[in-house]
Amino acid sequence: MLRPIVRYGSHDLTAAAQPVAEVTDEVRAILDDMVDTMYAAPGIGLAAPQIGVPLRMCVIDLSVGKRGGELLTLVNPEFVERSGMQLEEEGCLSLPGFTATVARPARAVVRALDRSGTERIIEGTGLLARALQHELDHLDGTLFVDRLRGIKREVIVRKVRKLQRQGKW
Ligand SMILES: [Zn+2]
């Protein structure tokens, strides 16, 4: 089932999400909705707060569903390791139409439960490391604009406010 994606400016995106106590059928149903919503957007990642669910889980698929076996469902993810730095253009489904160059780790290792409740270790470099950092940031109420400095951040925030005033956000 598709869920509406919450946009920048909503409190849902700035609150810290709560740990998932147990991976139940109800949790799996939310994860399925997140995958459907991510593919439909289309996007390569979506965190539960982006559909208004304040739980620590996210989904990532760098192929946007085009290649089998690339879907990652992460419940209670946490970093085990992060190293290096990369600078690339990045966007967010909660900030449609905006991108910015964001500093991210070049490599990230994450421990999480999968949709069956089994613990997994996911290691990513390049785009996957970036996606892991971006989605885990969402669980702590951080968006990519929050990682920008000064004028770069101001320009985006001002444009969003203008769209809000025009009723286009
Ligand atoms: Zn995002």
PDB file of C-alpha atoms and ligand atoms in Angstrom:
ATOM      1  CA  MET A   1       0.000   0.000   0.000  1.00  0.00           C
ATOM      2  CA  LEU A   2       1.285   3.435  -0.878  1.00  0.00           C
ATOM      3  CA  ARG A   3       1.627   5.940   1.958  1.00  0.00           C
ATOM      4  CA  PRO A   4       1.899   9.701   1.615  1.00  0.00           C
ATOM      5  CA  ILE A   5       5.501  10.905   2.062  1.00  0.00           C
ATOM      6  CA  VAL A   6       5.899  13.549   4.758  1.00  0.00           C
ATOM      7  CA  ARG A   7       7.710  16.660   3.588  1.00  0.00           C
ATOM      8  CA  TYR A   8      10.382  18.876   5.104  1.00  0.00           C
ATOM      9  CA  GLY A   9       8.786  21.171   7.680  1.00  0.00           C
ATOM     10  CA  SER A  10       6.809  18.398   9.393  1.00  0.00           C
ATOM     11  CA  HIS A  11       7.604  17.512  13.014  1.00  0.00           C
ATOM     12  CA  ASP A  12       7.551  13.810  11.963  1.00  0.00           C
ATOM     13  CA  LEU A  13      10.937  14.390  10.328  1.00  0.00           C
ATOM     14  CA  THR A  14      12.674  16.119  13.227  1.00  0.00           C
ATOM     15  CA  ALA A  15      11.718  13.767  16.087  1.00  0.00           C
ATOM     16  CA  ALA A  16      14.001  10.865  17.026  1.00  0.00           C
ATOM     17  CA  ALA A  17      12.379   7.523  16.120  1.00  0.00           C
ATOM     18  CA  GLN A  18      11.840   4.780  18.708  1.00  0.00           C
ATOM     19  CA  PRO A  19      13.407   1.293  18.593  1.00  0.00           C
ATOM     20  CA  VAL A  20      11.225  -1.533  17.262  1.00  0.00           C
ATOM     21  CA  ALA A  21      10.516  -3.899  20.181  1.00  0.00           C
ATOM     22  CA  GLU A  22       9.860  -6.953  17.995  1.00  0.00           C
ATOM     23  CA  VAL A  23       9.581  -7.634  14.257  1.00  0.00           C
ATOM     24  CA  THR A  24       5.909  -8.609  14.126  1.00  0.00           C
ATOM     25  CA  ASP A  25       3.525  -9.036  11.174  1.00  0.00           C
ATOM     26  CA  GLU A  26       2.378  -5.470  11.841  1.00  0.00           C
ATOM     27  CA  VAL A  27       5.966  -4.221  11.516  1.00  0.00           C
ATOM     28  CA  ARG A  28       6.415  -6.263   8.319  1.00  0.00           C
ATOM     29  CA  ALA A  29       3.234  -4.697   6.887  1.00  0.00           C
ATOM     30  CA  ILE A  30       4.687  -1.223   7.481  1.00  0.00           C
ATOM     31  CA  LEU A  31       7.980  -2.300   5.865  1.00  0.00           C
ATOM     32  CA  ASP A  32       6.036  -3.567   2.815  1.00  0.00           C
ATOM     33  CA  ASP A  33       4.246  -0.217   2.558  1.00  0.00           C
ATOM     34  CA  MET A  34       7.612   1.560   2.797  1.00  0.00           C
ATOM     35  CA  VAL A  35       9.012  -0.544  -0.063  1.00  0.00           C
ATOM     36  CA  ASP A  36       5.915   0.102  -2.239  1.00  0.00           C
ATOM     37  CA  THR A  37       6.105   3.828  -1.474  1.00  0.00           C
ATOM     38  CA  MET A  38       9.867   3.999  -2.168  1.00  0.00           C
ATOM     39  CA  TYR A  39       9.517   2.220  -5.541  1.00  0.00           C
ATOM     40  CA  ALA A  40       6.524   4.326  -6.574  1.00  0.00           C
ATOM     41  CA  ALA A  41       8.231   7.641  -5.712  1.00  0.00           C
ATOM     42  CA  PRO A  42      10.705   6.483  -7.181  1.00  0.00           C
ATOM     43  CA  GLY A  43      13.563   6.542  -4.694  1.00  0.00           C
ATOM     44  CA  ILE A  44      16.527   4.474  -3.493  1.00  0.00           C
ATOM     45  CA  GLY A  45      15.730   4.781   0.214  1.00  0.00           C
ATOM     46  CA  LEU A  46      12.933   5.571   2.643  1.00  0.00           C
ATOM     47  CA  ALA A  47      12.831   5.789   6.430  1.00  0.00           C
ATOM     48  CA  ALA A  48       9.720   5.111   8.542  1.00  0.00           C
ATOM     49  CA  PRO A  49       9.458   8.731   9.828  1.00  0.00           C
ATOM     50  CA  GLN A  50       9.003   9.776   6.189  1.00  0.00           C
ATOM     51  CA  ILE A  51       5.611   8.051   6.191  1.00  0.00           C
ATOM     52  CA  GLY A  52       4.831   9.394   9.663  1.00  0.00           C
ATOM     53  CA  VAL A  53       5.788   6.217  11.549  1.00  0.00           C
ATOM     54  CA  PRO A  54       8.185   7.070  14.437  1.00  0.00           C
ATOM     55  CA  LEU A  55      10.059   3.740  14.423  1.00  0.00           C
ATOM     56  CA  ARG A  56      13.733   2.991  13.771  1.00  0.00           C
ATOM     57  CA  MET A  57      13.515   1.282  10.404  1.00  0.00           C
ATOM     58  CA  CYS A  58      14.301   2.040   6.790  1.00  0.00           C
ATOM     59  CA  VAL A  59      14.435   0.421   3.373  1.00  0.00           C
ATOM     60  CA  ILE A  60      17.107   0.848   0.691  1.00  0.00           C
ATOM     61  CA  ASP A  61      17.290  -0.435  -2.880  1.00  0.00           C
ATOM     62  CA  LEU A  62      19.897   1.186  -5.096  1.00  0.00           C
ATOM     63  CA  SER A  63      18.278  -0.441  -8.167  1.00  0.00           C
ATOM     64  CA  VAL A  64      14.796   0.909  -7.248  1.00  0.00           C
ATOM     65  CA  GLY A  65      13.442  -2.633  -7.634  1.00  0.00           C
ATOM     66  CA  LYS A  66      14.952  -3.180 -11.085  1.00  0.00           C
ATOM     67  CA  ARG A  67      17.394  -5.829  -9.932  1.00  0.00           C
ATOM     68  CA  GLY A  68      16.320  -8.637  -7.617  1.00  0.00           C
ATOM     69  CA  GLY A  69      18.097  -9.174  -4.324  1.00  0.00           C
ATOM     70  CA  GLU A  70      19.172  -5.577  -3.764  1.00  0.00           C
ATOM     71  CA  LEU A  71      16.391  -4.615  -1.372  1.00  0.00           C
ATOM     72  CA  LEU A  72      17.566  -4.010   2.176  1.00  0.00           C
ATOM     73  CA  THR A  73      15.059  -3.790   5.024  1.00  0.00           C
ATOM     74  CA  LEU A  74      16.738  -2.480   8.162  1.00  0.00           C
ATOM     75  CA  VAL A  75      15.131  -2.602  11.589  1.00  0.00           C
ATOM     76  CA  ASN A  76      16.907  -0.910  14.518  1.00  0.00           C
ATOM     77  CA  PRO A  77      19.986  -0.208  12.375  1.00  0.00           C
ATOM     78  CA  GLU A  78      23.132   1.096  14.002  1.00  0.00           C
ATOM     79  CA  PHE A  79      26.588   1.936  12.738  1.00  0.00           C
ATOM     80  CA  VAL A  80      29.368  -0.498  13.554  1.00  0.00           C
ATOM     81  CA  GLU A  81      31.983   1.369  11.540  1.00  0.00           C
ATOM     82  CA  ARG A  82      32.309   4.448   9.375  1.00  0.00           C
ATOM     83  CA  SER A  83      35.373   5.609   7.526  1.00  0.00           C
ATOM     84  CA  GLY A  84      36.579   7.963   4.831  1.00  0.00           C
ATOM     85  CA  MET A  85      34.674  10.799   3.201  1.00  0.00           C
ATOM     86  CA  GLN A  86      32.861  11.341  -0.092  1.00  0.00           C
ATOM     87  CA  LEU A  87      31.272  14.448  -1.558  1.00  0.00           C
ATOM     88  CA  GLU A  88      28.358  13.812  -3.937  1.00  0.00           C
ATOM     89  CA  GLU A  89      25.056  15.324  -4.965  1.00  0.00           C
ATOM     90  CA  GLU A  90      22.165  14.067  -2.861  1.00  0.00           C
ATOM     91  CA  GLY A  91      18.404  14.445  -2.634  1.00  0.00           C
ATOM     92  CA  CYS A  92      15.550  13.275  -0.404  1.00  0.00           C
ATOM     93  CA  LEU A  93      11.959  12.187  -1.073  1.00  0.00           C
ATOM     94  CA  SER A  94      10.896  14.578   1.705  1.00  0.00           C
ATOM     95  CA  LEU A  95      12.537  17.479  -0.160  1.00  0.00           C
ATOM     96  CA  PRO A  96      11.358  16.936  -3.745  1.00  0.00           C
ATOM     97  CA  GLY A  97      13.108  19.156  -6.279  1.00  0.00           C
ATOM     98  CA  PHE A  98      16.129  19.947  -4.102  1.00  0.00           C
ATOM     99  CA  THR A  99      19.644  18.513  -4.154  1.00  0.00           C
ATOM    100  CA  ALA A 100      22.943  19.495  -2.605  1.00  0.00           C
ATOM    101  CA  THR A 101      26.476  18.206  -2.290  1.00  0.00           C
ATOM    102  CA  VAL A 102      26.743  16.517   1.095  1.00  0.00           C
ATOM    103  CA  ALA A 103      29.783  15.084   2.888  1.00  0.00           C
ATOM    104  CA  ARG A 104      29.237  11.424   3.809  1.00  0.00           C
ATOM    105  CA  PRO A 105      31.419   8.506   4.869  1.00  0.00           C
ATOM    106  CA  ALA A 106      33.017   6.606   1.974  1.00  0.00           C
ATOM    107  CA  ARG A 107      32.380   3.314   3.761  1.00  0.00           C
ATOM    108  CA  ALA A 108      29.826   2.307   6.369  1.00  0.00           C
ATOM    109  CA  VAL A 109      29.065  -0.920   8.217  1.00  0.00           C
ATOM    110  CA  VAL A 110      25.626  -1.243   9.798  1.00  0.00           C
ATOM    111  CA  ARG A 111      24.121  -3.875  12.087  1.00  0.00           C
ATOM    112  CA  ALA A 112      20.336  -4.304  11.784  1.00  0.00           C
ATOM    113  CA  LEU A 113      17.526  -6.821  11.967  1.00  0.00           C
ATOM    114  CA  ASP A 114      16.002  -7.894   8.645  1.00  0.00           C
ATOM    115  CA  ARG A 115      12.277  -8.452   8.037  1.00  0.00           C
ATOM    116  CA  SER A 116      12.451 -11.900   9.652  1.00  0.00           C
ATOM    117  CA  GLY A 117      14.040 -10.438  12.792  1.00  0.00           C
ATOM    118  CA  THR A 118      17.455 -11.937  12.017  1.00  0.00           C
ATOM    119  CA  GLU A 119      20.530  -9.845  12.715  1.00  0.00           C
ATOM    120  CA  ARG A 120      22.482  -8.832   9.608  1.00  0.00           C
ATOM    121  CA  ILE A 121      25.659  -6.896   8.956  1.00  0.00           C
ATOM    122  CA  ILE A 122      25.528  -4.655   5.892  1.00  0.00           C
ATOM    123  CA  GLU A 123      28.698  -3.177   4.491  1.00  0.00           C
ATOM    124  CA  GLY A 124      28.499  -0.412   1.936  1.00  0.00           C
ATOM    125  CA  THR A 125      30.860   1.812   0.012  1.00  0.00           C
ATOM    126  CA  GLY A 126      30.084   4.682  -2.361  1.00  0.00           C
ATOM    127  CA  LEU A 127      26.359   5.165  -2.965  1.00  0.00           C
ATOM    128  CA  LEU A 128      25.322   2.473  -0.468  1.00  0.00           C
ATOM    129  CA  ALA A 129      27.419   4.079   2.299  1.00  0.00           C
ATOM    130  CA  ARG A 130      25.766   7.399   1.425  1.00  0.00           C
ATOM    131  CA  ALA A 131      22.257   5.873   1.472  1.00  0.00           C
ATOM    132  CA  LEU A 132      22.895   4.146   4.815  1.00  0.00           C
ATOM    133  CA  GLN A 133      24.053   7.417   6.387  1.00  0.00           C
ATOM    134  CA  HIS A 134      21.146   9.364   4.843  1.00  0.00           C
ATOM    135  CA  GLU A 135      18.482   6.899   6.053  1.00  0.00           C
ATOM    136  CA  LEU A 136      19.967   6.421   9.523  1.00  0.00           C
ATOM    137  CA  ASP A 137      20.091  10.207   9.847  1.00  0.00           C
ATOM    138  CA  HIS A 138      16.303  10.240   9.294  1.00  0.00           C
ATOM    139  CA  LEU A 139      15.875   8.014  12.369  1.00  0.00           C
ATOM    140  CA  ASP A 140      17.565  10.712  14.454  1.00  0.00           C
ATOM    141  CA  GLY A 141      15.491  13.506  12.941  1.00  0.00           C
ATOM    142  CA  THR A 142      18.272  14.768  10.671  1.00  0.00           C
ATOM    143  CA  LEU A 143      17.800  15.671   7.011  1.00  0.00           C
ATOM    144  CA  PHE A 144      20.502  16.314   4.412  1.00  0.00           C
ATOM    145  CA  VAL A 145      19.858  20.060   4.634  1.00  0.00           C
ATOM    146  CA  ASP A 146      20.813  19.879   8.322  1.00  0.00           C
ATOM    147  CA  ARG A 147      24.256  18.692   7.212  1.00  0.00           C
ATOM    148  CA  LEU A 148      24.774  21.756   5.015  1.00  0.00           C
ATOM    149  CA  ARG A 149      26.403  24.921   6.230  1.00  0.00           C
ATOM    150  CA  GLY A 150      25.384  28.535   6.010  1.00  0.00           C
ATOM    151  CA  ILE A 151      24.127  29.891   2.712  1.00  0.00           C
ATOM    152  CA  LYS A 152      23.661  26.482   1.028  1.00  0.00           C
ATOM    153  CA  ARG A 153      21.183  25.517   3.724  1.00  0.00           C
ATOM    154  CA  GLU A 154      19.535  28.950   3.810  1.00  0.00           C
ATOM    155  CA  VAL A 155      18.829  28.939   0.070  1.00  0.00           C
ATOM    156  CA  ILE A 156      16.916  25.642   0.280  1.00  0.00           C
ATOM    157  CA  VAL A 157      15.041  26.584   3.472  1.00  0.00           C
ATOM    158  CA  ARG A 158      13.990  29.932   1.956  1.00  0.00           C
ATOM    159  CA  LYS A 159      12.752  28.292  -1.263  1.00  0.00           C
ATOM    160  CA  VAL A 160      10.730  25.735   0.728  1.00  0.00           C
ATOM    161  CA  ARG A 161       9.169  28.502   2.858  1.00  0.00           C
ATOM    162  CA  LYS A 162       8.177  30.340  -0.304  1.00  0.00           C
ATOM    163  CA  LEU A 163       6.551  27.176  -1.717  1.00  0.00           C
ATOM    164  CA  GLN A 164       4.751  26.684   1.624  1.00  0.00           C
ATOM    165  CA  ARG A 165       3.387  30.238   1.470  1.00  0.00           C
ATOM    166  CA  GLN A 166       2.196  29.571  -2.086  1.00  0.00           C
ATOM    167  CA  GLY A 167       0.474  26.386  -0.920  1.00  0.00           C
ATOM    168  CA  LYS A 168       2.711  24.320  -3.235  1.00  0.00           C
ATOM    169  CA  TRP A 169       4.470  22.263  -0.553  1.00  0.00           C
TER     170      TRP A 169
HETATM  171 ZN    ZN B   1      15.630  11.355   2.881  1.00  0.00          ZN
END
